[in-house]
PDB file of C-alpha atoms in Angstrom:
ATOM      1  CA  UNK A   1       0.145   0.020  -0.052  1.00 37.00           C
ATOM      2  CA  UNK A   2       1.236   2.863  -0.422  1.00 47.00           C
ATOM      3  CA  UNK A   3       2.620   5.744   1.278  1.00 54.00           C
ATOM      4  CA  UNK A   4       0.492   8.595   2.194  1.00 69.00           C
ATOM      5  CA  UNK A   5       2.530  12.183   1.186  1.00 79.00           C
ATOM      6  CA  UNK A   6       2.827  14.009   3.855  1.00 85.00           C
ATOM      7  CA  UNK A   7      -0.167  17.307   3.499  1.00 88.00           C
ATOM      8  CA  UNK A   8       3.615  20.246   3.208  1.00 86.00           C
ATOM      9  CA  UNK A   9       5.545  17.883   1.055  1.00 84.00           C
ATOM     10  CA  UNK A  10       1.894  18.125  -1.365  1.00 88.00           C
ATOM     11  CA  UNK A  11       1.746  20.694  -4.337  1.00 88.00           C
ATOM     12  CA  UNK A  12      -0.150  24.206  -3.268  1.00 89.00           C
ATOM     13  CA  UNK A  13      -3.490  22.869  -4.925  1.00 91.00           C
ATOM     14  CA  UNK A  14      -3.769  20.020  -3.673  1.00 91.00           C
ATOM     15  CA  UNK A  15      -3.113  21.080  -0.162  1.00 92.00           C
ATOM     16  CA  UNK A  16      -5.942  23.898  -1.406  1.00 93.00           C
ATOM     17  CA  UNK A  17      -8.045  21.316  -2.018  1.00 92.00           C
ATOM     18  CA  UNK A  18      -7.611  19.353   1.161  1.00 93.00           C
ATOM     19  CA  UNK A  19      -8.401  22.149   3.194  1.00 95.00           C
ATOM     20  CA  UNK A  20     -11.819  22.866   1.342  1.00 95.00           C
ATOM     21  CA  UNK A  21     -13.046  19.646   2.751  1.00 93.00           C
ATOM     22  CA  UNK A  22     -12.129  20.649   5.971  1.00 93.00           C
ATOM     23  CA  UNK A  23     -14.213  24.389   5.190  1.00 95.00           C
ATOM     24  CA  UNK A  24     -16.679  21.955   4.248  1.00 94.00           C
ATOM     25  CA  UNK A  25     -16.706  20.265   7.410  1.00 94.00           C
ATOM     26  CA  UNK A  26     -16.754  23.770   9.121  1.00 94.00           C
ATOM     27  CA  UNK A  27     -19.589  25.168   6.925  1.00 95.00           C
ATOM     28  CA  UNK A  28     -21.621  22.157   8.152  1.00 94.00           C
ATOM     29  CA  UNK A  29     -22.059  24.372  11.618  1.00 94.00           C
ATOM     30  CA  UNK A  30     -23.830  27.250  10.353  1.00 95.00           C
ATOM     31  CA  UNK A  31     -27.720  27.833   9.797  1.00 92.00           C
ATOM     32  CA  UNK A  32     -26.878  28.360   5.509  1.00 94.00           C
ATOM     33  CA  UNK A  33     -29.141  25.978   4.154  1.00 93.00           C
ATOM     34  CA  UNK A  34     -27.455  24.531   0.258  1.00 94.00           C
ATOM     35  CA  UNK A  35     -24.336  26.681  -0.288  1.00 96.00           C
ATOM     36  CA  UNK A  36     -22.047  27.018  -3.046  1.00 96.00           C
ATOM     37  CA  UNK A  37     -18.645  27.384  -1.766  1.00 96.00           C
ATOM     38  CA  UNK A  38     -15.468  28.248  -4.150  1.00 96.00           C
ATOM     39  CA  UNK A  39     -11.764  28.286  -3.924  1.00 95.00           C
ATOM     40  CA  UNK A  40     -10.031  32.508  -3.456  1.00 95.00           C
ATOM     41  CA  UNK A  41      -7.403  32.100  -2.168  1.00 94.00           C
ATOM     42  CA  UNK A  42      -4.647  30.509  -0.139  1.00 93.00           C
ATOM     43  CA  UNK A  43      -1.942  32.776   1.175  1.00 88.00           C
ATOM     44  CA  UNK A  44      -1.424  32.401   5.094  1.00 89.00           C
ATOM     45  CA  UNK A  45      -5.124  31.088   5.048  1.00 94.00           C
ATOM     46  CA  UNK A  46      -7.212  30.020   3.130  1.00 95.00           C
ATOM     47  CA  UNK A  47     -10.300  30.790   2.186  1.00 97.00           C
ATOM     48  CA  UNK A  48     -13.406  30.320  -0.089  1.00 97.00           C
ATOM     49  CA  UNK A  49     -15.968  32.127  -1.234  1.00 97.00           C
ATOM     50  CA  UNK A  50     -19.431  30.876   0.023  1.00 98.00           C
ATOM     51  CA  UNK A  51     -23.160  31.779  -1.882  1.00 97.00           C
ATOM     52  CA  UNK A  52     -26.042  30.922   0.158  1.00 97.00           C
ATOM     53  CA  UNK A  53     -28.574  29.318  -3.001  1.00 96.00           C
ATOM     54  CA  UNK A  54     -31.758  30.920  -1.900  1.00 95.00           C
ATOM     55  CA  UNK A  55     -30.746  34.752  -1.494  1.00 96.00           C
ATOM     56  CA  UNK A  56     -27.678  34.845  -3.330  1.00 96.00           C
ATOM     57  CA  UNK A  57     -25.628  35.942  -0.018  1.00 97.00           C
ATOM     58  CA  UNK A  58     -21.977  35.241  -0.780  1.00 97.00           C
ATOM     59  CA  UNK A  59     -19.913  34.675   2.541  1.00 97.00           C
ATOM     60  CA  UNK A  60     -16.018  34.136   3.201  1.00 97.00           C
ATOM     61  CA  UNK A  61     -15.343  30.990   5.070  1.00 97.00           C
ATOM     62  CA  UNK A  62     -11.374  31.210   6.060  1.00 97.00           C
ATOM     63  CA  UNK A  63      -9.569  28.550   7.112  1.00 97.00           C
ATOM     64  CA  UNK A  64      -7.158  29.967   9.317  1.00 96.00           C
ATOM     65  CA  UNK A  65      -2.943  28.964   9.765  1.00 93.00           C
ATOM     66  CA  UNK A  66      -2.365  27.236  12.740  1.00 91.00           C
ATOM     67  CA  UNK A  67      -0.178  29.882  14.008  1.00 89.00           C
ATOM     68  CA  UNK A  68      -3.131  31.656  14.819  1.00 93.00           C
ATOM     69  CA  UNK A  69      -4.233  30.985  18.566  1.00 95.00           C
ATOM     70  CA  UNK A  70      -8.290  31.205  19.239  1.00 96.00           C
ATOM     71  CA  UNK A  71      -7.672  33.866  21.501  1.00 97.00           C
ATOM     72  CA  UNK A  72      -5.692  36.137  18.621  1.00 97.00           C
ATOM     73  CA  UNK A  73      -8.364  35.167  15.901  1.00 97.00           C
ATOM     74  CA  UNK A  74     -11.359  36.244  18.854  1.00 97.00           C
ATOM     75  CA  UNK A  75      -9.536  39.724  19.616  1.00 98.00           C
ATOM     76  CA  UNK A  76      -9.191  40.354  15.313  1.00 98.00           C
ATOM     77  CA  UNK A  77     -13.180  39.627  15.332  1.00 98.00           C
ATOM     78  CA  UNK A  78     -13.257  41.768  18.541  1.00 98.00           C
ATOM     79  CA  UNK A  79     -11.980  44.724  16.161  1.00 98.00           C
ATOM     80  CA  UNK A  80     -13.375  43.949  13.008  1.00 98.00           C
ATOM     81  CA  UNK A  81     -17.152  44.490  14.970  1.00 97.00           C
ATOM     82  CA  UNK A  82     -15.749  47.913  16.850  1.00 97.00           C
ATOM     83  CA  UNK A  83     -14.556  49.115  13.862  1.00 97.00           C
ATOM     84  CA  UNK A  84     -18.410  48.601  11.958  1.00 96.00           C
ATOM     85  CA  UNK A  85     -19.565  50.081  14.837  1.00 95.00           C
ATOM     86  CA  UNK A  86     -17.680  53.199  14.252  1.00 93.00           C
ATOM     87  CA  UNK A  87     -18.786  53.703  10.505  1.00 92.00           C
ATOM     88  CA  UNK A  88     -16.446  51.635   9.102  1.00 93.00           C
ATOM     89  CA  UNK A  89     -17.308  48.992   6.204  1.00 93.00           C
ATOM     90  CA  UNK A  90     -15.236  46.193   6.985  1.00 96.00           C
ATOM     91  CA  UNK A  91     -16.467  42.835   7.235  1.00 96.00           C
ATOM     92  CA  UNK A  92     -17.978  40.938  10.485  1.00 96.00           C
ATOM     93  CA  UNK A  93     -18.078  37.288  12.135  1.00 97.00           C
ATOM     94  CA  UNK A  94     -21.132  35.226  11.448  1.00 97.00           C
ATOM     95  CA  UNK A  95     -21.816  33.267  14.284  1.00 96.00           C
ATOM     96  CA  UNK A  96     -22.439  29.167  13.643  1.00 94.00           C
ATOM     97  CA  UNK A  97     -25.352  27.906  15.422  1.00 93.00           C
ATOM     98  CA  UNK A  98     -23.211  27.133  18.409  1.00 93.00           C
ATOM     99  CA  UNK A  99     -23.303  30.954  18.655  1.00 94.00           C
ATOM    100  CA  UNK A 100     -19.732  31.234  18.518  1.00 94.00           C
ATOM    101  CA  UNK A 101     -17.719  33.391  15.949  1.00 94.00           C
ATOM    102  CA  UNK A 102     -15.192  30.460  15.506  1.00 94.00           C
ATOM    103  CA  UNK A 103     -15.403  27.234  15.055  1.00 93.00           C
ATOM    104  CA  UNK A 104     -12.755  24.380  15.042  1.00 94.00           C
ATOM    105  CA  UNK A 105     -12.484  21.571  12.210  1.00 92.00           C
ATOM    106  CA  UNK A 106     -10.862  18.354  10.946  1.00 92.00           C
ATOM    107  CA  UNK A 107     -10.124  16.783   7.324  1.00 89.00           C
ATOM    108  CA  UNK A 108      -7.798  13.900   6.332  1.00 84.00           C
ATOM    109  CA  UNK A 109      -4.518  14.194   5.243  1.00 86.00           C
ATOM    110  CA  UNK A 110      -4.254  17.621   7.112  1.00 91.00           C
ATOM    111  CA  UNK A 111      -2.085  16.817  10.367  1.00 90.00           C
ATOM    112  CA  UNK A 112      -3.427  19.378  12.569  1.00 92.00           C
ATOM    113  CA  UNK A 113      -7.269  20.996  13.174  1.00 94.00           C
ATOM    114  CA  UNK A 114      -7.447  24.353  11.830  1.00 95.00           C
ATOM    115  CA  UNK A 115     -10.044  27.109  13.575  1.00 96.00           C
ATOM    116  CA  UNK A 116     -11.927  28.857  10.980  1.00 97.00           C
ATOM    117  CA  UNK A 117     -14.170  31.567  10.316  1.00 97.00           C
ATOM    118  CA  UNK A 118     -17.568  32.558   8.169  1.00 98.00           C
ATOM    119  CA  UNK A 119     -17.304  36.570   7.697  1.00 98.00           C
ATOM    120  CA  UNK A 120     -19.661  38.812   5.419  1.00 97.00           C
ATOM    121  CA  UNK A 121     -18.632  39.505   2.170  1.00 97.00           C
ATOM    122  CA  UNK A 122     -16.888  43.007   1.470  1.00 94.00           C
ATOM    123  CA  UNK A 123     -18.458  44.050  -1.832  1.00 94.00           C
ATOM    124  CA  UNK A 124     -16.662  45.743  -4.187  1.00 94.00           C
ATOM    125  CA  UNK A 125     -13.605  45.203  -6.674  1.00 94.00           C
ATOM    126  CA  UNK A 126      -9.422  45.539  -7.240  1.00 92.00           C
ATOM    127  CA  UNK A 127      -8.337  49.106  -8.659  1.00 88.00           C
ATOM    128  CA  UNK A 128      -6.053  48.778 -11.461  1.00 86.00           C
ATOM    129  CA  UNK A 129      -4.894  51.770 -11.741  1.00 90.00           C
ATOM    130  CA  UNK A 130      -2.533  53.376  -9.161  1.00 94.00           C
ATOM    131  CA  UNK A 131      -3.437  56.429  -9.348  1.00 95.00           C
ATOM    132  CA  UNK A 132      -2.626  59.701  -7.095  1.00 97.00           C
ATOM    133  CA  UNK A 133      -6.418  60.047  -6.135  1.00 96.00           C
ATOM    134  CA  UNK A 134      -6.812  56.647  -5.531  1.00 96.00           C
ATOM    135  CA  UNK A 135      -3.794  57.158  -3.441  1.00 97.00           C
ATOM    136  CA  UNK A 136      -5.280  60.030  -1.161  1.00 97.00           C
ATOM    137  CA  UNK A 137      -8.475  57.930  -1.184  1.00 96.00           C
ATOM    138  CA  UNK A 138      -6.282  55.322   0.933  1.00 97.00           C
ATOM    139  CA  UNK A 139      -3.940  57.098   2.532  1.00 97.00           C
ATOM    140  CA  UNK A 140      -7.464  58.972   4.194  1.00 97.00           C
ATOM    141  CA  UNK A 141      -8.480  55.612   4.837  1.00 96.00           C
ATOM    142  CA  UNK A 142      -5.814  54.111   6.717  1.00 97.00           C
ATOM    143  CA  UNK A 143      -6.117  57.505   8.663  1.00 97.00           C
ATOM    144  CA  UNK A 144      -9.339  56.785  10.010  1.00 96.00           C
ATOM    145  CA  UNK A 145      -8.539  53.418  10.904  1.00 97.00           C
ATOM    146  CA  UNK A 146      -5.657  54.865  12.859  1.00 97.00           C
ATOM    147  CA  UNK A 147      -7.992  57.297  14.543  1.00 96.00           C
ATOM    148  CA  UNK A 148      -9.886  54.487  15.415  1.00 96.00           C
ATOM    149  CA  UNK A 149      -7.011  52.779  17.004  1.00 96.00           C
ATOM    150  CA  UNK A 150      -6.083  55.796  19.497  1.00 94.00           C
ATOM    151  CA  UNK A 151      -9.465  55.755  20.900  1.00 94.00           C
ATOM    152  CA  UNK A 152     -10.033  51.806  21.255  1.00 95.00           C
ATOM    153  CA  UNK A 153      -9.682  50.293  24.403  1.00 94.00           C
ATOM    154  CA  UNK A 154      -9.419  46.229  24.441  1.00 95.00           C
ATOM    155  CA  UNK A 155     -11.468  44.441  26.157  1.00 95.00           C
ATOM    156  CA  UNK A 156      -9.836  42.075  28.682  1.00 95.00           C
ATOM    157  CA  UNK A 157      -8.641  39.164  27.283  1.00 95.00           C
ATOM    158  CA  UNK A 158      -7.803  41.034  23.730  1.00 97.00           C
ATOM    159  CA  UNK A 159      -4.421  39.453  21.863  1.00 97.00           C
ATOM    160  CA  UNK A 160      -2.855  40.572  18.760  1.00 97.00           C
ATOM    161  CA  UNK A 161       0.916  40.074  17.352  1.00 94.00           C
ATOM    162  CA  UNK A 162       2.781  43.307  18.473  1.00 93.00           C
ATOM    163  CA  UNK A 163       5.180  45.239  14.964  1.00 93.00           C
ATOM    164  CA  UNK A 164       7.484  47.031  17.385  1.00 88.00           C
ATOM    165  CA  UNK A 165      11.355  46.885  16.502  1.00 86.00           C
ATOM    166  CA  UNK A 166      11.991  44.180  18.408  1.00 85.00           C
ATOM    167  CA  UNK A 167       9.364  41.132  16.631  1.00 87.00           C
ATOM    168  CA  UNK A 168      10.133  43.153  12.905  1.00 90.00           C
ATOM    169  CA  UNK A 169      13.432  42.680  12.901  1.00 85.00           C
ATOM    170  CA  UNK A 170      15.046  40.826  16.071  1.00 80.00           C
ATOM    171  CA  UNK A 171      13.138  37.902  17.421  1.00 80.00           C
ATOM    172  CA  UNK A 172      14.120  34.808  17.792  1.00 80.00           C
ATOM    173  CA  UNK A 173      11.591  33.164  15.022  1.00 80.00           C
ATOM    174  CA  UNK A 174      13.249  35.172  12.253  1.00 85.00           C
ATOM    175  CA  UNK A 175      16.873  33.503  13.359  1.00 89.00           C
ATOM    176  CA  UNK A 176      16.769  31.195  10.496  1.00 92.00           C
ATOM    177  CA  UNK A 177      16.492  33.736   8.072  1.00 93.00           C
ATOM    178  CA  UNK A 178      19.394  36.273   8.519  1.00 94.00           C
ATOM    179  CA  UNK A 179      21.536  33.113   8.910  1.00 94.00           C
ATOM    180  CA  UNK A 180      20.587  32.816   5.158  1.00 95.00           C
ATOM    181  CA  UNK A 181      21.443  35.904   3.710  1.00 95.00           C
ATOM    182  CA  UNK A 182      24.790  36.384   2.352  1.00 96.00           C
ATOM    183  CA  UNK A 183      27.945  38.305   3.961  1.00 95.00           C
ATOM    184  CA  UNK A 184      27.047  41.377   1.546  1.00 95.00           C
ATOM    185  CA  UNK A 185      23.299  40.834   2.171  1.00 95.00           C
ATOM    186  CA  UNK A 186      23.285  41.049   6.382  1.00 95.00           C
ATOM    187  CA  UNK A 187      25.425  44.354   5.915  1.00 96.00           C
ATOM    188  CA  UNK A 188      22.115  46.690   4.879  1.00 97.00           C
ATOM    189  CA  UNK A 189      19.693  44.512   7.037  1.00 96.00           C
ATOM    190  CA  UNK A 190      21.905  44.714  10.492  1.00 95.00           C
ATOM    191  CA  UNK A 191      21.791  48.326   9.353  1.00 96.00           C
ATOM    192  CA  UNK A 192      18.403  48.720   9.135  1.00 96.00           C
ATOM    193  CA  UNK A 193      17.377  46.981  12.236  1.00 94.00           C
ATOM    194  CA  UNK A 194      20.046  48.377  14.595  1.00 94.00           C
ATOM    195  CA  UNK A 195      18.959  52.607  13.118  1.00 94.00           C
ATOM    196  CA  UNK A 196      15.563  51.234  13.817  1.00 94.00           C
ATOM    197  CA  UNK A 197      16.291  49.785  17.633  1.00 91.00           C
ATOM    198  CA  UNK A 198      17.560  53.427  17.469  1.00 91.00           C
ATOM    199  CA  UNK A 199      14.568  54.986  16.523  1.00 92.00           C
ATOM    200  CA  UNK A 200      11.973  52.656  18.298  1.00 89.00           C
ATOM    201  CA  UNK A 201      13.955  53.320  21.981  1.00 85.00           C
ATOM    202  CA  UNK A 202      12.848  57.480  20.824  1.00 85.00           C
ATOM    203  CA  UNK A 203       9.369  56.975  19.635  1.00 85.00           C
ATOM    204  CA  UNK A 204       7.176  57.616  22.610  1.00 73.00           C
ATOM    205  CA  UNK A 205       4.506  54.613  22.091  1.00 70.00           C
ATOM    206  CA  UNK A 206       2.224  56.869  22.197  1.00 71.00           C
ATOM    207  CA  UNK A 207      -1.672  56.546  21.243  1.00 70.00           C
ATOM    208  CA  UNK A 208      -0.890  58.856  18.247  1.00 80.00           C
ATOM    209  CA  UNK A 209       2.455  57.433  17.091  1.00 88.00           C
ATOM    210  CA  UNK A 210       1.351  53.549  17.853  1.00 93.00           C
ATOM    211  CA  UNK A 211      -1.911  51.113  18.472  1.00 94.00           C
ATOM    212  CA  UNK A 212      -3.822  48.326  16.480  1.00 96.00           C
ATOM    213  CA  UNK A 213      -2.722  48.556  12.409  1.00 97.00           C
ATOM    214  CA  UNK A 214      -3.762  46.771   9.833  1.00 97.00           C
ATOM    215  CA  UNK A 215       0.140  45.222   9.109  1.00 96.00           C
ATOM    216  CA  UNK A 216      -0.817  44.679   5.543  1.00 96.00           C
ATOM    217  CA  UNK A 217      -2.185  47.540   3.079  1.00 94.00           C
ATOM    218  CA  UNK A 218      -1.645  45.945  -0.098  1.00 94.00           C
ATOM    219  CA  UNK A 219      -3.811  47.102  -3.062  1.00 95.00           C
ATOM    220  CA  UNK A 220      -5.055  43.230  -3.240  1.00 94.00           C
ATOM    221  CA  UNK A 221      -6.804  43.958   0.963  1.00 96.00           C
ATOM    222  CA  UNK A 222      -8.384  47.179  -0.946  1.00 96.00           C
ATOM    223  CA  UNK A 223     -11.759  47.153  -2.356  1.00 96.00           C
ATOM    224  CA  UNK A 224     -13.310  50.298  -4.659  1.00 95.00           C
ATOM    225  CA  UNK A 225     -17.105  49.760  -4.775  1.00 93.00           C
ATOM    226  CA  UNK A 226     -18.560  53.029  -6.046  1.00 88.00           C
ATOM    227  CA  UNK A 227     -16.858  55.726  -4.601  1.00 84.00           C
ATOM    228  CA  UNK A 228     -16.107  54.155  -1.545  1.00 89.00           C
ATOM    229  CA  UNK A 229     -13.204  51.981  -0.333  1.00 93.00           C
ATOM    230  CA  UNK A 230     -12.927  49.054   1.960  1.00 94.00           C
ATOM    231  CA  UNK A 231     -10.107  47.741   3.859  1.00 95.00           C
ATOM    232  CA  UNK A 232     -10.143  43.318   3.964  1.00 96.00           C
ATOM    233  CA  UNK A 233      -7.692  41.015   5.251  1.00 96.00           C
ATOM    234  CA  UNK A 234      -7.027  42.186   8.667  1.00 97.00           C
ATOM    235  CA  UNK A 235      -5.147  38.949   9.823  1.00 96.00           C
ATOM    236  CA  UNK A 236      -1.616  40.627   9.650  1.00 95.00           C
ATOM    237  CA  UNK A 237      -3.806  43.428  12.284  1.00 97.00           C
ATOM    238  CA  UNK A 238      -2.124  43.863  15.439  1.00 97.00           C
ATOM    239  CA  UNK A 239      -0.017  46.398  17.239  1.00 95.00           C
ATOM    240  CA  UNK A 240       2.706  48.515  16.012  1.00 95.00           C
ATOM    241  CA  UNK A 241       3.875  52.025  14.552  1.00 95.00           C
ATOM    242  CA  UNK A 242       1.102  53.961  12.181  1.00 96.00           C
ATOM    243  CA  UNK A 243       4.535  54.778  10.556  1.00 96.00           C
ATOM    244  CA  UNK A 244       4.709  50.594   9.568  1.00 96.00           C
ATOM    245  CA  UNK A 245       1.222  50.858   8.343  1.00 97.00           C
ATOM    246  CA  UNK A 246       1.394  53.339   5.745  1.00 97.00           C
ATOM    247  CA  UNK A 247       5.054  51.751   4.996  1.00 97.00           C
ATOM    248  CA  UNK A 248       3.202  48.295   4.184  1.00 97.00           C
ATOM    249  CA  UNK A 249       1.843  50.369   1.365  1.00 97.00           C
ATOM    250  CA  UNK A 250       4.597  52.494  -0.064  1.00 97.00           C
ATOM    251  CA  UNK A 251       6.402  49.156  -0.624  1.00 97.00           C
ATOM    252  CA  UNK A 252       3.760  48.570  -3.608  1.00 96.00           C
ATOM    253  CA  UNK A 253       4.613  51.647  -5.295  1.00 97.00           C
ATOM    254  CA  UNK A 254       8.012  52.821  -4.670  1.00 96.00           C
ATOM    255  CA  UNK A 255       9.169  50.849  -7.679  1.00 95.00           C
ATOM    256  CA  UNK A 256       7.318  53.277  -9.592  1.00 95.00           C
ATOM    257  CA  UNK A 257       8.372  56.168 -11.805  1.00 96.00           C
ATOM    258  CA  UNK A 258       5.640  58.247 -10.171  1.00 96.00           C
ATOM    259  CA  UNK A 259       6.253  57.265  -6.795  1.00 97.00           C
ATOM    260  CA  UNK A 260       7.006  60.858  -5.304  1.00 97.00           C
ATOM    261  CA  UNK A 261       3.891  62.135  -6.542  1.00 97.00           C
ATOM    262  CA  UNK A 262       2.166  58.971  -5.490  1.00 98.00           C
ATOM    263  CA  UNK A 263       4.021  59.443  -1.753  1.00 98.00           C
ATOM    264  CA  UNK A 264       2.695  62.902  -1.309  1.00 98.00           C
ATOM    265  CA  UNK A 265      -1.000  61.987  -2.481  1.00 98.00           C
ATOM    266  CA  UNK A 266      -0.594  58.952   0.498  1.00 98.00           C
ATOM    267  CA  UNK A 267       0.066  61.799   2.883  1.00 98.00           C
ATOM    268  CA  UNK A 268      -2.007  64.521   1.513  1.00 97.00           C
ATOM    269  CA  UNK A 269      -5.025  62.376   2.267  1.00 97.00           C
ATOM    270  CA  UNK A 270      -3.537  61.090   5.401  1.00 97.00           C
ATOM    271  CA  UNK A 271      -3.509  64.281   6.172  1.00 97.00           C
ATOM    272  CA  UNK A 272      -7.166  64.723   5.585  1.00 96.00           C
ATOM    273  CA  UNK A 273      -7.951  63.366   8.497  1.00 94.00           C
ATOM    274  CA  UNK A 274      -4.601  62.354  10.709  1.00 91.00           C
ATOM    275  CA  UNK A 275      -2.108  63.483  12.327  1.00 91.00           C
ATOM    276  CA  UNK A 276       1.744  63.068  10.821  1.00 93.00           C
ATOM    277  CA  UNK A 277       4.509  65.542  11.827  1.00 91.00           C
ATOM    278  CA  UNK A 278       7.243  66.484   9.684  1.00 92.00           C
ATOM    279  CA  UNK A 279       9.249  64.836  11.995  1.00 91.00           C
ATOM    280  CA  UNK A 280       7.376  61.337  11.341  1.00 93.00           C
ATOM    281  CA  UNK A 281       7.416  61.994   7.502  1.00 94.00           C
ATOM    282  CA  UNK A 282      10.539  62.184   7.874  1.00 95.00           C
ATOM    283  CA  UNK A 283      10.833  58.117   9.308  1.00 96.00           C
ATOM    284  CA  UNK A 284       8.976  56.586   6.216  1.00 97.00           C
ATOM    285  CA  UNK A 285      12.080  55.778   4.089  1.00 97.00           C
ATOM    286  CA  UNK A 286      13.587  53.350   7.585  1.00 97.00           C
ATOM    287  CA  UNK A 287       9.868  51.833   7.851  1.00 97.00           C
ATOM    288  CA  UNK A 288      10.209  51.434   4.262  1.00 98.00           C
ATOM    289  CA  UNK A 289      13.888  49.778   5.030  1.00 97.00           C
ATOM    290  CA  UNK A 290      12.006  47.727   8.279  1.00 97.00           C
ATOM    291  CA  UNK A 291       9.148  46.538   5.705  1.00 97.00           C
ATOM    292  CA  UNK A 292      11.838  44.930   3.208  1.00 97.00           C
ATOM    293  CA  UNK A 293      13.933  43.770   6.461  1.00 96.00           C
ATOM    294  CA  UNK A 294      10.980  41.952   7.534  1.00 95.00           C
ATOM    295  CA  UNK A 295       9.818  40.584   4.707  1.00 96.00           C
ATOM    296  CA  UNK A 296      13.537  39.191   3.560  1.00 96.00           C
ATOM    297  CA  UNK A 297      14.227  37.391   6.377  1.00 95.00           C
ATOM    298  CA  UNK A 298      10.407  36.247   6.867  1.00 93.00           C
ATOM    299  CA  UNK A 299      10.586  34.903   3.522  1.00 94.00           C
ATOM    300  CA  UNK A 300      14.329  32.886   4.324  1.00 94.00           C
ATOM    301  CA  UNK A 301      12.863  31.700   6.821  1.00 92.00           C
ATOM    302  CA  UNK A 302       9.596  29.821   5.621  1.00 88.00           C
ATOM    303  CA  UNK A 303       9.664  26.385   5.300  1.00 84.00           C
ATOM    304  CA  UNK A 304      11.377  25.282   1.525  1.00 82.00           C
ATOM    305  CA  UNK A 305       7.552  24.591   0.375  1.00 80.00           C
ATOM    306  CA  UNK A 306       6.214  27.967   0.995  1.00 82.00           C
ATOM    307  CA  UNK A 307       6.174  29.836  -1.470  1.00 83.00           C
ATOM    308  CA  UNK A 308       7.536  32.768   0.258  1.00 86.00           C
ATOM    309  CA  UNK A 309      10.833  30.730   0.685  1.00 90.00           C
ATOM    310  CA  UNK A 310      10.761  30.496  -3.394  1.00 90.00           C
ATOM    311  CA  UNK A 311      10.379  33.902  -4.365  1.00 93.00           C
ATOM    312  CA  UNK A 312      13.066  34.629  -1.416  1.00 94.00           C
ATOM    313  CA  UNK A 313      15.933  35.136  -3.670  1.00 94.00           C
ATOM    314  CA  UNK A 314      14.215  37.259  -6.581  1.00 96.00           C
ATOM    315  CA  UNK A 315      12.932  39.646  -3.595  1.00 96.00           C
ATOM    316  CA  UNK A 316      16.756  39.962  -2.496  1.00 97.00           C
ATOM    317  CA  UNK A 317      18.468  40.594  -5.751  1.00 96.00           C
ATOM    318  CA  UNK A 318      15.439  44.045  -5.734  1.00 96.00           C
ATOM    319  CA  UNK A 319      15.361  45.212  -2.546  1.00 97.00           C
ATOM    320  CA  UNK A 320      18.911  44.944  -1.010  1.00 97.00           C
ATOM    321  CA  UNK A 321      20.553  47.408  -3.946  1.00 96.00           C
ATOM    322  CA  UNK A 322      17.590  50.213  -2.986  1.00 96.00           C
ATOM    323  CA  UNK A 323      18.337  49.310   1.165  1.00 97.00           C
ATOM    324  CA  UNK A 324      21.843  50.481   0.583  1.00 97.00           C
ATOM    325  CA  UNK A 325      21.055  53.753  -1.847  1.00 96.00           C
ATOM    326  CA  UNK A 326      18.007  54.398   1.014  1.00 96.00           C
ATOM    327  CA  UNK A 327      21.376  53.663   3.807  1.00 96.00           C
ATOM    328  CA  UNK A 328      23.339  56.403   2.403  1.00 94.00           C
ATOM    329  CA  UNK A 329      20.684  59.245   2.596  1.00 89.00           C
ATOM    330  CA  UNK A 330      19.113  58.166   5.861  1.00 85.00           C
TER     331      UNK A 330
END
C-alpha cells in the first residue's frame, strides 16, 4: 500500500483542495442551508467564497493558519466589530449554530485541526490603476483606521501580535532567515535593524503614534465600491507603529517612476483625517526599509515548501541595492 505524502509536501493546489474538505466540515456548523463553496486564495490562510442558494448572499470562509491562536482570532473579530460600530465598512463575523464566531474542524490528510471563521462579504473590486486620487483616498482611509485605533480600548483578554522593533527585525523566530543571508546582504539588513532599534527607543509609543494597525495595506486588501473604499483581510492586524502601516502601502508603489507624486498623495490624504508631523514623515523611508527587512528574513525563514521561500532570492535581488542606496541618504 503506497505511503500517503505528508500534507506540507503536497503541491499547493493539492493542499488547497484538502483544506476545502475541512472548510466544508466547518461550514456545516452554520445555519445557511444549501450553499456553493469556491476557492478564493491560499496564502497564509485558505479562503473560500460561500454563496447561499436561497438568496445569493455571499460570505468568506477562512481556514486559519495553525500559527493563529483562538484568542488572537477572536480579538481580530472583536476589533472588526468595533470598526463596524464606528462607521467603517469592514467584514464581520457570522456566528455558527452554537452562537460562537469560531469553529474548529478537521479533515483527512490535514495534519492538525484548523480554526475557521465565516465573515460577511465585502462588496467591491480591486483597483487596476494606481492614480494619485486613489492613493489619496487610501491614505485617508488609513488615517480613519488609525483614528479609531487611538480611541479603541481593548477588552480584557484581547491579544494580537506586536509589530515593533523586536518582533519585526530582532525576534528569534527570524534567526534562521538571518543566517541564510549572504554576508553582503546581511550588512544593510543589520544596519536597518540597528537604526530602527535606535529610532524605536526614542519614539514615544503614545496613542497618536502606536496602536492597532492593519499590518498589510497592499492593493490586494483594498476594494473599490462605487465611491467608497473598503479594507479587507485583517489577519495581520496587531499593535504597531502607524508609520509601519503606511510603509506597507509605500512598499507597493516605491518602484514606480511616479513614486514621488503617489507618495505625496498618500500623505495628503492621510493628513485630511489624521496627524503626521514633519519629524514623523521623515522616518517613513526607514520604516520602508524595515518592511523590506522584515519580509526578507520572513521569506528566508519559511519552510522549503512555502511560496515565500522560493520568492526570497528574487526579492533580495530587488531590494538589497535599494536598501544600500536609501541608507546612504538616511
